[in-house]
């Protein structure tokens, strides 16, 4: 009996703390997003938290600001966020994380974002960089711990974001603009005596002809 009391006295504080510096990075946590080492969940009702995003679309190379925000009068101690598509695959990377949080290497380097202390928070924001490919509709999904560790909500989701192709001009568009610029400059320099003859495209592919 005495040994059992000593055993509980040593382990109980660790069970109560339940990873105050962030969730452990393992396959189970990264896949299910369920808290590890927490007591049975006693949370009731809808989550008093929302995930706010800076845009309702995502484009390769264009960062998105992601905010975990508590309802007025509510705080949270811990959180774990990933971006997931309709196949439930985590994607993209997080950066510019503020004090009190960290990136985690789950499915990819910096593929998840979480707390690194158990201080009470009302909101926190980080930057998410989308992948280079169209992976369909995505949403940010979070597990948020109110504190104590037995009060948490899973599956807190942002609005969905759809993919939009980048409007970055292609090489062909640049070349077309260059050709038009050369044509306009030449016409201003030489007036109507400058003839741009598409039927005699050679190398070089434009020539000047002086009308006698």
mmCIF file of C-alpha atoms in Angstrom:
data_model
loop_
_atom_site.group_PDB
_atom_site.id
_atom_site.type_symbol
_atom_site.label_atom_id
_atom_site.label_comp_id
_atom_site.label_asym_id
_atom_site.label_seq_id
_atom_site.Cartn_x
_atom_site.Cartn_y
_atom_site.Cartn_z
ATOM 1 C CA UNK A 1 0.000 0.000 0.000
ATOM 2 C CA UNK A 2 2.830 2.385 0.888
ATOM 3 C CA UNK A 3 4.550 1.640 -2.405
ATOM 4 C CA UNK A 4 1.313 2.364 -4.276
ATOM 5 C CA UNK A 5 0.979 5.745 -2.556
ATOM 6 C CA UNK A 6 4.549 6.678 -3.463
ATOM 7 C CA UNK A 7 3.950 5.558 -7.059
ATOM 8 C CA UNK A 8 0.817 7.726 -7.379
ATOM 9 C CA UNK A 9 2.472 10.672 -5.656
ATOM 10 C CA UNK A 10 5.274 10.619 -8.215
ATOM 11 C CA UNK A 11 3.150 10.082 -11.336
ATOM 12 C CA UNK A 12 0.025 12.075 -10.576
ATOM 13 C CA UNK A 13 1.565 15.539 -11.156
ATOM 14 C CA UNK A 14 2.738 14.435 -14.597
ATOM 15 C CA UNK A 15 -0.714 13.119 -15.483
ATOM 16 C CA UNK A 16 -2.293 16.401 -14.431
ATOM 17 C CA UNK A 17 0.198 18.528 -16.344
ATOM 18 C CA UNK A 18 -0.364 16.427 -19.507
ATOM 19 C CA UNK A 19 2.245 17.845 -21.862
ATOM 20 C CA UNK A 20 2.236 21.583 -20.997
ATOM 21 C CA UNK A 21 4.987 22.162 -23.580
ATOM 22 C CA UNK A 22 2.948 20.751 -26.460
ATOM 23 C CA UNK A 23 1.661 17.408 -27.706
ATOM 24 C CA UNK A 24 4.107 14.573 -28.355
ATOM 25 C CA UNK A 25 4.990 14.084 -32.003
ATOM 26 C CA UNK A 26 3.940 10.543 -32.812
ATOM 27 C CA UNK A 27 1.886 8.792 -35.470
ATOM 28 C CA UNK A 28 -1.240 8.526 -33.333
ATOM 29 C CA UNK A 29 -1.393 12.182 -32.328
ATOM 30 C CA UNK A 30 -0.444 13.459 -35.787
ATOM 31 C CA UNK A 31 -3.106 11.303 -37.453
ATOM 32 C CA UNK A 32 -6.020 11.410 -35.016
ATOM 33 C CA UNK A 33 -5.277 14.827 -33.451
ATOM 34 C CA UNK A 34 -6.554 13.370 -30.166
ATOM 35 C CA UNK A 35 -4.824 14.482 -26.958
ATOM 36 C CA UNK A 36 -2.318 12.022 -25.587
ATOM 37 C CA UNK A 37 -1.955 11.531 -21.833
ATOM 38 C CA UNK A 38 -5.075 13.531 -20.985
ATOM 39 C CA UNK A 39 -7.809 12.294 -18.630
ATOM 40 C CA UNK A 40 -11.222 11.393 -20.072
ATOM 41 C CA UNK A 41 -12.840 14.371 -21.774
ATOM 42 C CA UNK A 42 -15.434 16.194 -19.663
ATOM 43 C CA UNK A 43 -16.183 19.029 -22.108
ATOM 44 C CA UNK A 44 -19.841 19.605 -22.948
ATOM 45 C CA UNK A 45 -21.637 21.683 -25.546
ATOM 46 C CA UNK A 46 -20.185 23.311 -28.662
ATOM 47 C CA UNK A 47 -16.588 24.498 -28.635
ATOM 48 C CA UNK A 48 -16.237 28.106 -27.394
ATOM 49 C CA UNK A 49 -13.517 28.640 -29.999
ATOM 50 C CA UNK A 50 -13.247 29.429 -33.684
ATOM 51 C CA UNK A 51 -10.497 29.291 -36.319
ATOM 52 C CA UNK A 52 -10.311 32.434 -38.429
ATOM 53 C CA UNK A 53 -8.467 32.550 -41.769
ATOM 54 C CA UNK A 54 -7.366 35.576 -43.788
ATOM 55 C CA UNK A 55 -8.770 34.290 -47.086
ATOM 56 C CA UNK A 56 -11.399 31.864 -48.359
ATOM 57 C CA UNK A 57 -9.091 30.562 -51.115
ATOM 58 C CA UNK A 58 -5.505 29.348 -51.262
ATOM 59 C CA UNK A 59 -2.881 29.693 -54.004
ATOM 60 C CA UNK A 60 0.622 28.268 -54.315
ATOM 61 C CA UNK A 61 3.136 30.654 -52.761
ATOM 62 C CA UNK A 62 0.520 32.896 -51.128
ATOM 63 C CA UNK A 63 0.542 32.716 -47.287
ATOM 64 C CA UNK A 64 -2.607 32.493 -45.184
ATOM 65 C CA UNK A 65 -2.960 33.922 -41.677
ATOM 66 C CA UNK A 66 -4.559 31.439 -39.284
ATOM 67 C CA UNK A 67 -5.961 32.506 -35.902
ATOM 68 C CA UNK A 68 -7.248 30.365 -33.059
ATOM 69 C CA UNK A 69 -9.675 32.585 -31.124
ATOM 70 C CA UNK A 70 -11.697 32.076 -27.939
ATOM 71 C CA UNK A 71 -15.175 33.426 -27.403
ATOM 72 C CA UNK A 72 -15.389 36.475 -25.092
ATOM 73 C CA UNK A 73 -14.713 35.553 -21.481
ATOM 74 C CA UNK A 74 -13.077 32.224 -22.401
ATOM 75 C CA UNK A 75 -9.402 31.200 -22.598
ATOM 76 C CA UNK A 76 -7.517 28.117 -23.744
ATOM 77 C CA UNK A 77 -4.305 26.529 -22.504
ATOM 78 C CA UNK A 78 -3.353 24.201 -25.350
ATOM 79 C CA UNK A 79 -4.064 23.674 -29.032
ATOM 80 C CA UNK A 80 -2.999 21.555 -31.981
ATOM 81 C CA UNK A 81 -3.721 22.700 -35.556
ATOM 82 C CA UNK A 82 -3.291 21.179 -39.002
ATOM 83 C CA UNK A 83 -4.598 22.009 -42.483
ATOM 84 C CA UNK A 84 -6.436 19.033 -43.961
ATOM 85 C CA UNK A 85 -8.057 18.264 -47.288
ATOM 86 C CA UNK A 86 -11.172 16.193 -47.948
ATOM 87 C CA UNK A 87 -9.060 13.023 -47.857
ATOM 88 C CA UNK A 88 -8.113 13.999 -44.275
ATOM 89 C CA UNK A 89 -4.450 14.400 -45.242
ATOM 90 C CA UNK A 90 -2.418 17.090 -43.492
ATOM 91 C CA UNK A 91 -0.699 19.541 -45.829
ATOM 92 C CA UNK A 92 1.207 22.826 -46.025
ATOM 93 C CA UNK A 93 3.610 24.296 -43.480
ATOM 94 C CA UNK A 94 3.335 26.771 -40.609
ATOM 95 C CA UNK A 95 5.744 29.625 -39.866
ATOM 96 C CA UNK A 96 5.970 32.960 -38.034
ATOM 97 C CA UNK A 97 4.577 31.353 -34.898
ATOM 98 C CA UNK A 98 4.414 33.714 -31.912
ATOM 99 C CA UNK A 99 5.642 33.252 -28.374
ATOM 100 C CA UNK A 100 3.726 30.535 -26.600
ATOM 101 C CA UNK A 101 3.547 28.280 -29.640
ATOM 102 C CA UNK A 102 5.708 26.096 -31.889
ATOM 103 C CA UNK A 103 5.708 24.190 -35.173
ATOM 104 C CA UNK A 104 5.773 20.402 -35.119
ATOM 105 C CA UNK A 105 7.106 17.933 -37.682
ATOM 106 C CA UNK A 106 4.133 15.623 -38.071
ATOM 107 C CA UNK A 107 3.438 14.485 -41.635
ATOM 108 C CA UNK A 108 6.006 17.034 -42.849
ATOM 109 C CA UNK A 109 8.438 19.546 -41.389
ATOM 110 C CA UNK A 110 6.404 22.306 -39.717
ATOM 111 C CA UNK A 111 3.209 20.563 -40.815
ATOM 112 C CA UNK A 112 1.472 21.229 -37.495
ATOM 113 C CA UNK A 113 1.212 24.101 -35.011
ATOM 114 C CA UNK A 114 0.724 23.848 -31.250
ATOM 115 C CA UNK A 115 1.234 25.495 -27.871
ATOM 116 C CA UNK A 116 4.528 25.227 -25.968
ATOM 117 C CA UNK A 117 3.276 26.414 -22.580
ATOM 118 C CA UNK A 118 0.023 26.143 -20.644
ATOM 119 C CA UNK A 119 -0.547 29.880 -20.141
ATOM 120 C CA UNK A 120 -4.100 31.094 -20.682
ATOM 121 C CA UNK A 121 -4.624 32.451 -24.212
ATOM 122 C CA UNK A 122 -7.511 34.290 -25.848
ATOM 123 C CA UNK A 123 -6.209 34.156 -29.421
ATOM 124 C CA UNK A 124 -3.043 33.329 -31.314
ATOM 125 C CA UNK A 125 -2.035 33.700 -34.980
ATOM 126 C CA UNK A 126 0.509 32.041 -37.276
ATOM 127 C CA UNK A 127 1.254 31.933 -41.009
ATOM 128 C CA UNK A 128 0.431 28.907 -43.148
ATOM 129 C CA UNK A 129 2.026 28.322 -46.555
ATOM 130 C CA UNK A 130 -0.027 26.150 -48.923
ATOM 131 C CA UNK A 131 1.398 23.352 -51.069
ATOM 132 C CA UNK A 132 2.283 23.981 -54.707
ATOM 133 C CA UNK A 133 -0.468 21.717 -56.061
ATOM 134 C CA UNK A 134 -4.239 21.851 -56.144
ATOM 135 C CA UNK A 135 -5.365 19.480 -53.377
ATOM 136 C CA UNK A 136 -9.009 20.456 -53.476
ATOM 137 C CA UNK A 137 -10.990 22.045 -50.687
ATOM 138 C CA UNK A 138 -9.141 22.315 -47.375
ATOM 139 C CA UNK A 139 -9.911 23.473 -43.850
ATOM 140 C CA UNK A 140 -7.914 24.074 -40.700
ATOM 141 C CA UNK A 141 -8.727 21.592 -37.968
ATOM 142 C CA UNK A 142 -7.844 21.926 -34.294
ATOM 143 C CA UNK A 143 -7.959 20.214 -30.953
ATOM 144 C CA UNK A 144 -8.220 22.883 -28.255
ATOM 145 C CA UNK A 145 -7.698 22.339 -24.526
ATOM 146 C CA UNK A 146 -9.445 24.800 -22.244
ATOM 147 C CA UNK A 147 -7.821 23.604 -19.053
ATOM 148 C CA UNK A 148 -7.844 21.639 -16.918
ATOM 149 C CA UNK A 149 -6.592 18.927 -19.216
ATOM 150 C CA UNK A 150 -9.856 16.988 -19.051
ATOM 151 C CA UNK A 151 -11.746 19.799 -20.823
ATOM 152 C CA UNK A 152 -11.025 19.899 -24.540
ATOM 153 C CA UNK A 153 -12.716 19.950 -27.924
ATOM 154 C CA UNK A 154 -11.672 18.010 -31.004
ATOM 155 C CA UNK A 155 -12.557 18.748 -34.622
ATOM 156 C CA UNK A 156 -12.810 22.538 -34.349
ATOM 157 C CA UNK A 157 -12.736 23.618 -37.999
ATOM 158 C CA UNK A 158 -12.321 26.781 -40.024
ATOM 159 C CA UNK A 159 -14.389 27.652 -43.065
ATOM 160 C CA UNK A 160 -13.317 25.670 -46.153
ATOM 161 C CA UNK A 161 -10.771 27.159 -48.562
ATOM 162 C CA UNK A 162 -10.834 26.352 -52.282
ATOM 163 C CA UNK A 163 -7.818 26.370 -54.592
ATOM 164 C CA UNK A 164 -7.250 29.231 -57.053
ATOM 165 C CA UNK A 165 -4.607 29.000 -59.750
ATOM 166 C CA UNK A 166 -1.838 31.561 -59.569
ATOM 167 C CA UNK A 167 -2.215 34.596 -61.823
ATOM 168 C CA UNK A 168 1.563 34.822 -62.301
ATOM 169 C CA UNK A 169 2.236 35.636 -66.001
ATOM 170 C CA UNK A 170 3.721 32.806 -68.020
ATOM 171 C CA UNK A 171 6.840 33.047 -70.203
ATOM 172 C CA UNK A 172 4.609 33.221 -73.280
ATOM 173 C CA UNK A 173 2.801 36.244 -71.876
ATOM 174 C CA UNK A 174 6.111 37.969 -71.163
ATOM 175 C CA UNK A 175 7.324 37.290 -74.719
ATOM 176 C CA UNK A 176 4.090 38.569 -76.212
ATOM 177 C CA UNK A 177 4.427 41.772 -74.196
ATOM 178 C CA UNK A 178 8.051 42.136 -75.298
ATOM 179 C CA UNK A 179 7.115 41.762 -78.972
ATOM 180 C CA UNK A 180 4.360 44.354 -78.676
ATOM 181 C CA UNK A 181 6.777 46.703 -76.938
ATOM 182 C CA UNK A 182 9.357 46.337 -79.718
ATOM 183 C CA UNK A 183 6.683 46.903 -82.364
ATOM 184 C CA UNK A 184 5.363 50.044 -80.633
ATOM 185 C CA UNK A 185 8.858 51.469 -80.079
ATOM 186 C CA UNK A 186 9.889 50.816 -83.699
ATOM 187 C CA UNK A 187 6.718 52.396 -85.067
ATOM 188 C CA UNK A 188 7.311 55.536 -82.983
ATOM 189 C CA UNK A 189 10.939 55.700 -84.152
ATOM 190 C CA UNK A 190 10.394 55.040 -87.854
ATOM 191 C CA UNK A 191 6.751 55.945 -88.386
ATOM 192 C CA UNK A 192 4.756 54.216 -91.076
ATOM 193 C CA UNK A 193 7.943 53.329 -92.996
ATOM 194 C CA UNK A 194 8.441 50.528 -90.490
ATOM 195 C CA UNK A 195 6.867 47.336 -91.795
ATOM 196 C CA UNK A 196 6.316 44.330 -89.543
ATOM 197 C CA UNK A 197 5.966 41.422 -91.988
ATOM 198 C CA UNK A 198 4.639 38.230 -90.426
ATOM 199 C CA UNK A 199 4.845 36.324 -93.733
ATOM 200 C CA UNK A 200 8.638 36.481 -93.851
ATOM 201 C CA UNK A 201 9.488 35.369 -90.339
ATOM 202 C CA UNK A 202 13.166 34.465 -90.369
ATOM 203 C CA UNK A 203 16.076 34.782 -87.975
ATOM 204 C CA UNK A 204 16.030 37.624 -87.096
ATOM 205 C CA UNK A 205 12.246 37.470 -87.057
ATOM 206 C CA UNK A 206 11.568 41.143 -87.747
ATOM 207 C CA UNK A 207 13.003 43.550 -90.297
ATOM 208 C CA UNK A 208 12.731 47.146 -91.376
ATOM 209 C CA UNK A 209 11.930 48.131 -94.950
ATOM 210 C CA UNK A 210 12.262 51.653 -96.209
ATOM 211 C CA UNK A 211 9.659 52.503 -98.817
ATOM 212 C CA UNK A 212 11.356 54.393 -101.615
#
